Amino acid sequence: MIADFDGDISKLFDVEIKGSLPILATRNLVPFPGAMLPVSIGRPASVALLDKLQSGQGDQIIAMFCQKDADVENPSQKDLYEYGVLCRLVKTLKLPGMTPNVTAIFQGLGRCRLTRIMRHNPYITGVVEHAVEAIPQKDDEEFKNIIASLRQAAKNYIRKREEMPDDMTLSIDNMENEVVLIDYIAAMMPFSVEDKVELLRMDDFAQRAIGLLKAIDKYTQLLDLQQSIQEKTHADLDDQQREYFLRQQMKNIREELGTSDTPEKQELKEKAATKKWSDSVKATFEKELRKLDTYNPQSPEYSTQLIYLQTLVNLPWNEFTKDDLDLIRARKVLDKEHYGMEKVKERILEYMAVLKLRGDLKSPIICLYGPPGVGKTSLGKSIAKAMRRKYVRMSLGGLHDESEIRGHRRTYIGAMPGRIISDIKKAGTSNPVFILDEIDKIAQNNYNGDPSSALLEVLDPEQNNAFHDNYLDIDYDLSKVLFIATANDLSTIPAPLLDRMEIIELSGYITEEKQEITKRHLIPRELEATGLNKTKITFTDEALERIIERYTRESGVRQLEKQINKALRKMALKKATTGKLPYSKVSVDELGDLLGKEPFYRDIYQGNSYAGVVTGLAWTSVGGEILFIETSLSKGKAAKLTLTGNLGDVMKESAVIALEYVKAHTDILGIDYRIFENWNIHIHVPEGATPKDGPSAGITIATSIASAVTQRKIRKNVAMTGEITLRGKVLPVGGIKEKILAAKRAGITDIVICKDNRKDIEEIPEMYIQGVEFHYVENVKDVWDFALTDEIVESPIDFTIKEEEKK
């Protein structure tokens, strides 16, 4: 496009230059006077210059010069051609979906010459001067003949070159000003940068017209040669032969022009030469690389094919990091970074031991299952560190598209490989430790497919040696990848997927374990985070226990870490304002000042002075708890059982079973069976706002009812847990470790438990059960024999049946 300067050509050159001017460097664009020049703005310097022009500050005139080398990001004076054009900004356009997405339209004015560059930031600024323009006289017949020949040559070239619009010939015919015509043709012709720069540096318009005429003649001959090559390779081709002859045509063109491979193709070949891929992958790569030659570099298909080939060569085909199989060192690394978790550590060491003995082994698929905050994800990092493997993590929470796992087929615009392959490429090795985080929160069965089903192939050791990604369309070996999934709830994971994984449960930490974790990891980390790492701040064991018991209620240590951070922030604030630490040793007395009031509390043993009150043991997601089963009796003709305390169905059934057992064994307790016809029984489990369920309170409820109807005291400092049947048999229950520690904290010295739970007791370290005696029972009678004393409570209920009641 050319501006309308036919009326007054002097407007092109009548531009005053005041001092230094901003300079816009262009790639592969040679500006000419009078032309409308579209420039894609992408570099920071160009963006800064455009912002300055759009702000309206200062002179709006700039100088535009073309770069000698388009690859130079920050050109200096030696990187720019000497001659350019003064310009004025006309408008800017934003083009969505393109990069860069801003195009500025400039109006070319007169020619200029670059003298020197003054500075480069925030944009290039330099000193330029007007270039001399020698305009022929209007009556110069020789010049008119040159212009006539130029018009004819340009129209002839446009007709031969199909890509150029036909309306250019109309513009050439109707353009009366010869000076404008010369620059118009020079700007619009598809010449090389060097040829255009040579025309721009000519001061004499007559010489520029002759040079332009020569250039058109040269490019016309090249066009004729290209058409001649097309005619040589032209034939009536069927569909099967078409691809071959098109490649032959491209080969002939390259031979005539003397061109070689593009830099991108050369780079692909160099990388491919170093790959350790199989013959089938190599054959696929070479086939796809040949396809690249058939595409126009400016076409979208070329970019799509190039990205695919770059993905192939950037994947670590059969490239592995060497495992460090020093089991002693691995154990030290795991113990140093994570306290407890013995089952997981033992499983990883077993895998390393077998790998060390065999030299080759399919990686296991492990799923770490447990409550939030117990260190499932961070454990993956430690495993990678212990084995000296690369570590990658993929979060599956909320994933709803199957293509995120398998990738998109290349027939789609914007196709890309799935996240499995992308993360393998990022790791740079085919045997990383790969964390599949929150696998239980992946979406299932939606309109975008089923991602959980797509994971079946990934997590099956019999299939993942040939994982098929839709984008690659080539099988990739994932069998050496150590996949570790994490989950909070197994019930949301589909059964086929769950079956492929080795489940390792990570239970919540007990108070003693949390204390050790806090000392070893949390306090040093938070001292660093709050800037107090150079101070010697310590917490007493009693203070840590109080924070764990009264300020947090969780299985893991996330909230505990926040409370430690809160306490240290308070101390950092006082140190920053007063210049000294308020406390160097934090004890229980200081916690109120640092953390405020205690939001939680734990029950303690309340004695045995009341009949019908028995201490039970419960497991919760945040650890063990003691709970009290209370039974009271009240006179009533229509004797009934009332259950309160927000109990679940299973616990209600346990209460009914316990009551029926007591009714059936009144002879053992030495009571009149008619008590149950004249007295209402009310069983309550505090606290009422907390939901409770499960069968483990069976023997506790049975003992509570027995104590209430006999008015006998319960042995001091006794707690119990166990399920019962209608026959009175005591069944084993779970959560033993947490329950025992809760009993110990509450001051319990004797625990009644099913004899089948003895194996669970033996797995608990001695330090945690010291001071507690266990009494193993088989039936409810054994429980009563131990727990019920012969001592009657003060002011016992009189259950004597009066004569009128008997009637």
PDB file of N, CA and C in Angstrom, residues 95-138:
ATOM      1  N   LEU A  95      -4.191  -8.518  16.943  1.00  0.00           N
ATOM      2  CA  LEU A  95      -4.613  -9.690  16.183  1.00  0.00           C
ATOM      3  C   LEU A  95      -4.689 -10.885  17.123  1.00  0.00           C
ATOM      4  N   PRO A  96      -5.906 -11.262  17.563  1.00  0.00           N
ATOM      5  CA  PRO A  96      -6.018 -12.399  18.505  1.00  0.00           C
ATOM      6  C   PRO A  96      -5.561 -13.693  17.875  1.00  0.00           C
ATOM      7  N   GLY A  97      -4.946 -14.557  18.718  1.00  0.00           N
ATOM      8  CA  GLY A  97      -4.512 -15.872  18.258  1.00  0.00           C
ATOM      9  C   GLY A  97      -3.174 -15.885  17.575  1.00  0.00           C
ATOM     10  N   MET A  98      -2.482 -14.753  17.523  1.00  0.00           N
ATOM     11  CA  MET A  98      -1.169 -14.700  16.881  1.00  0.00           C
ATOM     12  C   MET A  98      -0.123 -14.232  17.881  1.00  0.00           C
ATOM     13  N   THR A  99       1.136 -14.578  17.607  1.00  0.00           N
ATOM     14  CA  THR A  99       2.254 -14.164  18.460  1.00  0.00           C
ATOM     15  C   THR A  99       3.376 -13.621  17.571  1.00  0.00           C
ATOM     16  N   PRO A 100       3.796 -12.369  17.715  1.00  0.00           N
ATOM     17  CA  PRO A 100       3.169 -11.368  18.596  1.00  0.00           C
ATOM     18  C   PRO A 100       1.809 -10.932  18.066  1.00  0.00           C
ATOM     19  N   ASN A 101       0.977 -10.391  18.956  1.00  0.00           N
ATOM     20  CA  ASN A 101      -0.402 -10.110  18.563  1.00  0.00           C
ATOM     21  C   ASN A 101      -0.659  -8.630  18.327  1.00  0.00           C
ATOM     22  N   VAL A 102       0.387  -7.793  18.285  1.00  0.00           N
ATOM     23  CA  VAL A 102       0.230  -6.362  18.033  1.00  0.00           C
ATOM     24  C   VAL A 102       0.959  -6.007  16.745  1.00  0.00           C
ATOM     25  N   THR A 103       0.248  -5.374  15.819  1.00  0.00           N
ATOM     26  CA  THR A 103       0.852  -4.896  14.567  1.00  0.00           C
ATOM     27  C   THR A 103       0.665  -3.391  14.496  1.00  0.00           C
ATOM     28  N   ALA A 104       1.761  -2.681  14.250  1.00  0.00           N
ATOM     29  CA  ALA A 104       1.722  -1.219  14.128  1.00  0.00           C
ATOM     30  C   ALA A 104       1.853  -0.847  12.649  1.00  0.00           C
ATOM     31  N   ILE A 105       1.002   0.077  12.205  1.00  0.00           N
ATOM     32  CA  ILE A 105       1.049   0.576  10.821  1.00  0.00           C
ATOM     33  C   ILE A 105       1.768   1.918  10.830  1.00  0.00           C
ATOM     34  N   PHE A 106       2.895   2.001  10.102  1.00  0.00           N
ATOM     35  CA  PHE A 106       3.671   3.236  10.010  1.00  0.00           C
ATOM     36  C   PHE A 106       3.568   3.818   8.604  1.00  0.00           C
ATOM     37  N   GLN A 107       3.627   5.142   8.518  1.00  0.00           N
ATOM     38  CA  GLN A 107       3.660   5.849   7.234  1.00  0.00           C
ATOM     39  C   GLN A 107       5.108   6.193   6.904  1.00  0.00           C
ATOM     40  N   GLY A 108       5.634   5.626   5.782  1.00  0.00           N
ATOM     41  CA  GLY A 108       6.989   5.947   5.364  1.00  0.00           C
ATOM     42  C   GLY A 108       7.073   7.356   4.822  1.00  0.00           C
ATOM     43  N   LEU A 109       8.117   8.118   5.258  1.00  0.00           N
ATOM     44  CA  LEU A 109       8.322   9.493   4.784  1.00  0.00           C
ATOM     45  C   LEU A 109       9.601   9.513   3.951  1.00  0.00           C
ATOM     46  N   GLY A 110      10.505  10.407   4.217  1.00  0.00           N
ATOM     47  CA  GLY A 110      11.725  10.494   3.423  1.00  0.00           C
ATOM     48  C   GLY A 110      12.801   9.531   3.880  1.00  0.00           C
ATOM     49  N   ARG A 111      13.806   9.309   2.989  1.00  0.00           N
ATOM     50  CA  ARG A 111      14.920   8.446   3.345  1.00  0.00           C
ATOM     51  C   ARG A 111      15.811   9.141   4.366  1.00  0.00           C
ATOM     52  N   CYS A 112      16.548   8.326   5.118  1.00  0.00           N
ATOM     53  CA  CYS A 112      17.493   8.870   6.093  1.00  0.00           C
ATOM     54  C   CYS A 112      18.689   7.941   6.187  1.00  0.00           C
ATOM     55  N   ARG A 113      19.763   8.440   6.828  1.00  0.00           N
ATOM     56  CA  ARG A 113      20.982   7.653   6.988  1.00  0.00           C
ATOM     57  C   ARG A 113      21.359   7.658   8.462  1.00  0.00           C
ATOM     58  N   LEU A 114      21.735   6.487   8.970  1.00  0.00           N
ATOM     59  CA  LEU A 114      22.081   6.336  10.387  1.00  0.00           C
ATOM     60  C   LEU A 114      23.533   6.756  10.608  1.00  0.00           C
ATOM     61  N   THR A 115      23.713   7.740  11.515  1.00  0.00           N
ATOM     62  CA  THR A 115      25.061   8.227  11.820  1.00  0.00           C
ATOM     63  C   THR A 115      25.650   7.469  13.015  1.00  0.00           C
ATOM     64  N   ARG A 116      24.918   7.439  14.104  1.00  0.00           N
ATOM     65  CA  ARG A 116      25.379   6.664  15.260  1.00  0.00           C
ATOM     66  C   ARG A 116      24.210   6.415  16.210  1.00  0.00           C
ATOM     67  N   ILE A 117      24.364   5.380  17.014  1.00  0.00           N
ATOM     68  CA  ILE A 117      23.357   5.033  18.023  1.00  0.00           C
ATOM     69  C   ILE A 117      23.795   5.598  19.366  1.00  0.00           C
ATOM     70  N   MET A 118      22.860   6.276  20.039  1.00  0.00           N
ATOM     71  CA  MET A 118      23.173   6.937  21.314  1.00  0.00           C
ATOM     72  C   MET A 118      22.943   5.999  22.512  1.00  0.00           C
ATOM     73  N   ARG A 119      21.807   5.293  22.517  1.00  0.00           N
ATOM     74  CA  ARG A 119      21.509   4.377  23.626  1.00  0.00           C
ATOM     75  C   ARG A 119      20.575   3.267  23.155  1.00  0.00           C
ATOM     76  N   HIS A 120      20.457   2.210  23.999  1.00  0.00           N
ATOM     77  CA  HIS A 120      19.645   1.053  23.647  1.00  0.00           C
ATOM     78  C   HIS A 120      18.447   0.849  24.567  1.00  0.00           C
ATOM     79  N   ASN A 121      18.388   1.525  25.688  1.00  0.00           N
ATOM     80  CA  ASN A 121      17.295   1.342  26.635  1.00  0.00           C
ATOM     81  C   ASN A 121      16.558   2.649  26.881  1.00  0.00           C
ATOM     82  N   PRO A 122      15.227   2.648  27.003  1.00  0.00           N
ATOM     83  CA  PRO A 122      14.361   1.460  26.900  1.00  0.00           C
ATOM     84  C   PRO A 122      14.144   1.011  25.449  1.00  0.00           C
ATOM     85  N   TYR A 123      14.512   1.891  24.497  1.00  0.00           N
ATOM     86  CA  TYR A 123      14.476   1.541  23.085  1.00  0.00           C
ATOM     87  C   TYR A 123      15.676   2.222  22.435  1.00  0.00           C
ATOM     88  N   ILE A 124      15.951   1.834  21.189  1.00  0.00           N
ATOM     89  CA  ILE A 124      17.135   2.369  20.500  1.00  0.00           C
ATOM     90  C   ILE A 124      16.891   3.823  20.143  1.00  0.00           C
ATOM     91  N   THR A 125      17.870   4.658  20.431  1.00  0.00           N
ATOM     92  CA  THR A 125      17.844   6.075  20.060  1.00  0.00           C
ATOM     93  C   THR A 125      19.159   6.397  19.359  1.00  0.00           C
ATOM     94  N   GLY A 126      19.071   7.148  18.265  1.00  0.00           N
ATOM     95  CA  GLY A 126      20.287   7.453  17.515  1.00  0.00           C
ATOM     96  C   GLY A 126      20.183   8.754  16.743  1.00  0.00           C
ATOM     97  N   VAL A 127      21.306   9.121  16.135  1.00  0.00           N
ATOM     98  CA  VAL A 127      21.385  10.348  15.325  1.00  0.00           C
ATOM     99  C   VAL A 127      21.265   9.942  13.862  1.00  0.00           C
ATOM    100  N   VAL A 128      20.311  10.540  13.158  1.00  0.00           N
ATOM    101  CA  VAL A 128      20.118  10.268  11.729  1.00  0.00           C
ATOM    102  C   VAL A 128      20.121  11.589  10.973  1.00  0.00           C
ATOM    103  N   GLU A 129      20.362  11.493   9.675  1.00  0.00           N
ATOM    104  CA  GLU A 129      20.354  12.689   8.820  1.00  0.00           C
ATOM    105  C   GLU A 129      19.596  12.377   7.542  1.00  0.00           C
ATOM    106  N   HIS A 130      19.057  13.436   6.922  1.00  0.00           N
ATOM    107  CA  HIS A 130      18.334  13.251   5.671  1.00  0.00           C
ATOM    108  C   HIS A 130      19.259  12.695   4.605  1.00  0.00           C
ATOM    109  N   ALA A 131      18.747  11.777   3.800  1.00  0.00           N
ATOM    110  CA  ALA A 131      19.498  11.279   2.644  1.00  0.00           C
ATOM    111  C   ALA A 131      19.146  12.149   1.431  1.00  0.00           C
ATOM    112  N   VAL A 132      20.146  12.478   0.622  1.00  0.00           N
ATOM    113  CA  VAL A 132      19.937  13.342  -0.549  1.00  0.00           C
ATOM    114  C   VAL A 132      19.070  12.607  -1.562  1.00  0.00           C
ATOM    115  N   GLU A 133      18.073  13.330  -2.120  1.00  0.00           N
ATOM    116  CA  GLU A 133      17.204  12.760  -3.131  1.00  0.00           C
ATOM    117  C   GLU A 133      17.382  13.546  -4.435  1.00  0.00           C
ATOM    118  N   ALA A 134      17.840  12.875  -5.496  1.00  0.00           N
ATOM    119  CA  ALA A 134      18.024  13.519  -6.820  1.00  0.00           C
ATOM    120  C   ALA A 134      16.825  13.163  -7.677  1.00  0.00           C
ATOM    121  N   ILE A 135      15.874  14.127  -7.822  1.00  0.00           N
ATOM    122  CA  ILE A 135      14.638  13.886  -8.569  1.00  0.00           C
ATOM    123  C   ILE A 135      14.805  14.403  -9.995  1.00  0.00           C
ATOM    124  N   PRO A 136      14.576  13.607 -11.025  1.00  0.00           N
ATOM    125  CA  PRO A 136      14.732  14.050 -12.427  1.00  0.00           C
ATOM    126  C   PRO A 136      13.738  15.163 -12.778  1.00  0.00           C
ATOM    127  N   GLN A 137      14.104  15.918 -13.830  1.00  0.00           N
ATOM    128  CA  GLN A 137      13.218  16.972 -14.313  1.00  0.00           C
ATOM    129  C   GLN A 137      11.999  16.363 -14.984  1.00  0.00           C
ATOM    130  N   LYS A 138      10.893  17.118 -14.971  1.00  0.00           N
ATOM    131  CA  LYS A 138       9.661  16.602 -15.537  1.00  0.00           C
ATOM    132  C   LYS A 138       9.760  16.349 -17.039  1.00  0.00           C
TER     133      LYS A 138
END
